[in-house]
Amino acid sequence: METPSIPQPEVGASFRAAMRRIASTVTIVTASDESRRHGMTMTAVSSLSMEPPSMIVCVNQSTFLHDILQSARGFCVNVLRHDHAAVSTAFSGKATPEERFLTGDWERNAHGIDFLSDAQANIFCRKVAAVPFGTHTIFIGTAVHVRLNEAASPLLYRNAAYC
Ligand SMILES: Cc1cc2nc3c(=O)[nH]c(=O)nc-3n(C[C@H](O)[C@H](O)[C@H](O)COP(=O)(O)OP(=O)(O)OC[C@H]3O[C@@H](n4cnc5c(N)ncnc54)[C@H](O)[C@@H]3O)c2cc1C
């Protein structure tokens, strides 16, 4: 069968269904600028390269985090543990930034970036590029510092649920 060059009308629904079949590690990406801070639950996060060590985070342009990331110098990818579902929920709803940071064991580094101290890993990145695409922007960061906790045991999201 020939591959259609124009997306079929139903491709959006089937694409969404296909994405639900991919298990992803849940992260909270945090960032701050001169006067504001925020954190948002994200799965569209990936390593980009080892040389240099770098990551991408894909952020919806309608979000407050997007607003902050445009002026922030860096961000932190907090990789959640299997028992962090409540923290993930707190950072994916409509709560204000200050309400969000009440859930979880948060600390702040010397550069003013909040990090979850008992996350599996905290990857501190310097923002080096921002590439808009459709509704989202792909922010690229080079890793400048990494904190690691004990054995890997990630919080996974699949089929619209934690697993
Ligand atoms: C498992 C999972 C994975 C996800 N992965 C992704 C992903 O990869 N990429 C993605 O883009 N989304 C993702 N989301 C969705 C995302 O987590 C939520 O949409 C998110 O919480 C909303 O973003 P926000 O916090 O910036 O929201 P907003 O709705 O923009 O803001 C939330 C709250 O922040 C406060 N606020 C907003 N604007 C301001 C302002 N100017 N000044 C002060 N306070 C303000 C308000 O209190 C507001 O209610 C995911 C969600 C889940 C559950």
Coordinates of C-alpha atoms in Angstrom, one line a residue, residues 2-150:
E2 CA 1.3 3.5 -0.9
T3 CA 2.0 5.9 2.0
P4 CA -0.3 8.9 1.7
S5 CA 1.6 12.2 1.3
I6 CA -1.2 14.2 2.9
P7 CA -2.1 13.3 6.5
Q8 CA -5.4 11.5 6.7
P9 CA -8.1 13.3 8.7
E10 CA -8.1 10.6 11.4
V11 CA -4.3 10.7 11.8
G12 CA -4.5 13.0 14.8
A13 CA -6.6 10.5 16.8
S14 CA -4.5 7.5 15.8
F15 CA -1.2 9.4 16.4
R16 CA -2.5 10.2 19.9
A17 CA -3.4 6.5 20.4
A18 CA 0.0 5.5 19.2
M19 CA 1.7 7.9 21.6
R20 CA -0.3 6.4 24.5
R21 CA 1.5 3.1 23.8
I22 CA 4.9 4.7 24.5
A23 CA 6.0 4.5 28.2
S24 CA 7.9 7.7 29.1
T25 CA 9.8 8.7 32.2
V26 CA 8.1 11.6 33.9
T27 CA 10.2 14.7 34.7
I28 CA 9.5 18.2 36.1
V29 CA 11.3 20.9 34.3
T30 CA 12.0 24.0 36.4
A31 CA 13.2 27.4 35.5
S32 CA 13.4 30.9 36.8
D33 CA 14.2 34.4 35.6
E34 CA 14.8 37.7 37.5
S35 CA 11.5 37.6 39.4
R36 CA 9.6 34.5 38.6
R37 CA 9.9 30.7 39.0
H38 CA 8.0 27.8 37.7
G39 CA 8.0 24.0 37.3
M40 CA 6.0 21.8 34.9
T41 CA 5.5 18.1 34.5
M42 CA 6.9 16.9 31.2
T43 CA 7.6 13.8 29.2
A44 CA 8.6 15.4 25.9
V45 CA 12.2 15.5 27.2
S46 CA 15.1 13.7 25.7
S47 CA 18.9 13.5 25.5
L48 CA 20.2 15.1 22.4
S49 CA 23.9 14.3 22.3
M50 CA 26.9 13.3 24.4
E51 CA 29.3 15.8 22.7
P52 CA 28.3 18.1 24.1
P53 CA 26.1 16.5 26.8
S54 CA 22.8 18.1 25.9
M55 CA 19.0 17.8 26.2
I56 CA 15.8 18.9 24.5
V57 CA 12.6 19.8 26.2
C58 CA 9.4 20.4 24.1
V59 CA 7.2 23.0 25.8
N60 CA 3.7 24.1 24.8
Q61 CA 3.8 27.8 23.9
S62 CA 0.6 28.5 25.8
T63 CA 2.2 27.7 29.2
F64 CA 3.7 29.9 31.8
L65 CA 6.9 27.8 31.8
H66 CA 7.3 28.7 28.1
D67 CA 7.1 32.4 29.0
I68 CA 9.8 32.0 31.7
L69 CA 12.1 29.8 29.5
Q70 CA 12.2 32.5 26.8
S71 CA 14.1 34.8 29.2
A72 CA 15.7 32.2 31.5
R73 CA 19.4 31.4 31.1
G74 CA 18.9 27.8 32.0
F75 CA 16.6 25.1 33.3
C76 CA 16.7 21.9 35.4
V77 CA 15.3 18.5 34.3
N78 CA 14.2 16.7 37.5
V79 CA 13.9 13.0 36.7
L80 CA 11.1 11.6 38.9
R81 CA 11.2 8.4 41.0
H82 CA 8.5 5.7 41.0
D83 CA 6.9 7.2 44.2
H84 CA 6.7 10.8 42.9
A85 CA 3.2 10.6 41.3
A86 CA 1.8 13.2 43.7
V87 CA 4.6 15.6 42.8
S88 CA 3.9 15.1 39.2
T89 CA 0.2 15.7 39.7
A90 CA 0.9 18.9 41.6
F91 CA 3.0 20.3 38.7
S92 CA 0.6 19.4 35.9
G93 CA -2.6 21.1 37.0
K94 CA -3.7 24.7 37.4
A95 CA -2.0 25.4 40.8
T96 CA 0.1 28.5 41.1
P97 CA 3.9 28.2 41.1
E98 CA 4.0 28.7 44.9
E99 CA 1.3 26.1 45.5
R100 CA 3.2 23.6 43.3
F101 CA 6.5 23.9 45.2
L102 CA 4.7 23.0 48.5
T103 CA 4.6 19.4 47.2
G104 CA 8.0 17.6 47.2
D105 CA 11.4 18.2 48.8
W106 CA 12.5 21.3 46.8
E107 CA 15.8 23.1 47.2
R108 CA 17.4 26.0 45.2
N109 CA 20.9 26.2 43.8
A110 CA 23.2 29.1 43.8
H111 CA 21.9 30.2 40.4
G112 CA 18.3 30.4 41.7
I113 CA 17.1 27.2 40.0
D114 CA 14.8 25.0 42.0
F115 CA 15.6 21.2 42.1
L116 CA 13.8 18.2 43.6
S117 CA 16.4 16.9 46.1
D118 CA 15.2 13.3 46.1
A119 CA 14.7 13.0 42.3
Q120 CA 16.5 10.1 40.5
A121 CA 18.6 12.8 38.8
N122 CA 18.8 16.6 38.4
I123 CA 20.3 17.7 35.1
F124 CA 21.1 21.4 35.2
C125 CA 21.3 22.9 31.7
R126 CA 22.4 26.2 30.1
K127 CA 19.9 27.2 27.5
V128 CA 21.6 27.4 24.1
A129 CA 18.8 27.4 21.5
A130 CA 15.0 27.6 21.1
V131 CA 13.3 26.2 18.0
P132 CA 9.6 26.9 17.5
F133 CA 7.5 24.2 15.8
G134 CA 3.8 24.2 15.6
T135 CA 2.3 24.7 19.1
H136 CA 5.5 24.0 20.9
T137 CA 9.1 25.3 21.2
I138 CA 12.0 22.9 21.5
F139 CA 14.5 24.3 24.0
I140 CA 18.0 22.9 23.8
G141 CA 20.3 23.0 26.8
T142 CA 23.8 21.8 27.4
A143 CA 24.3 20.0 30.8
V144 CA 26.5 22.0 33.1
H145 CA 26.0 20.0 36.3
V146 CA 24.3 16.6 37.2
R147 CA 23.2 15.3 40.6
L148 CA 22.5 11.6 40.9
N149 CA 20.6 9.7 43.5
E150 CA 20.6 5.9 44.1

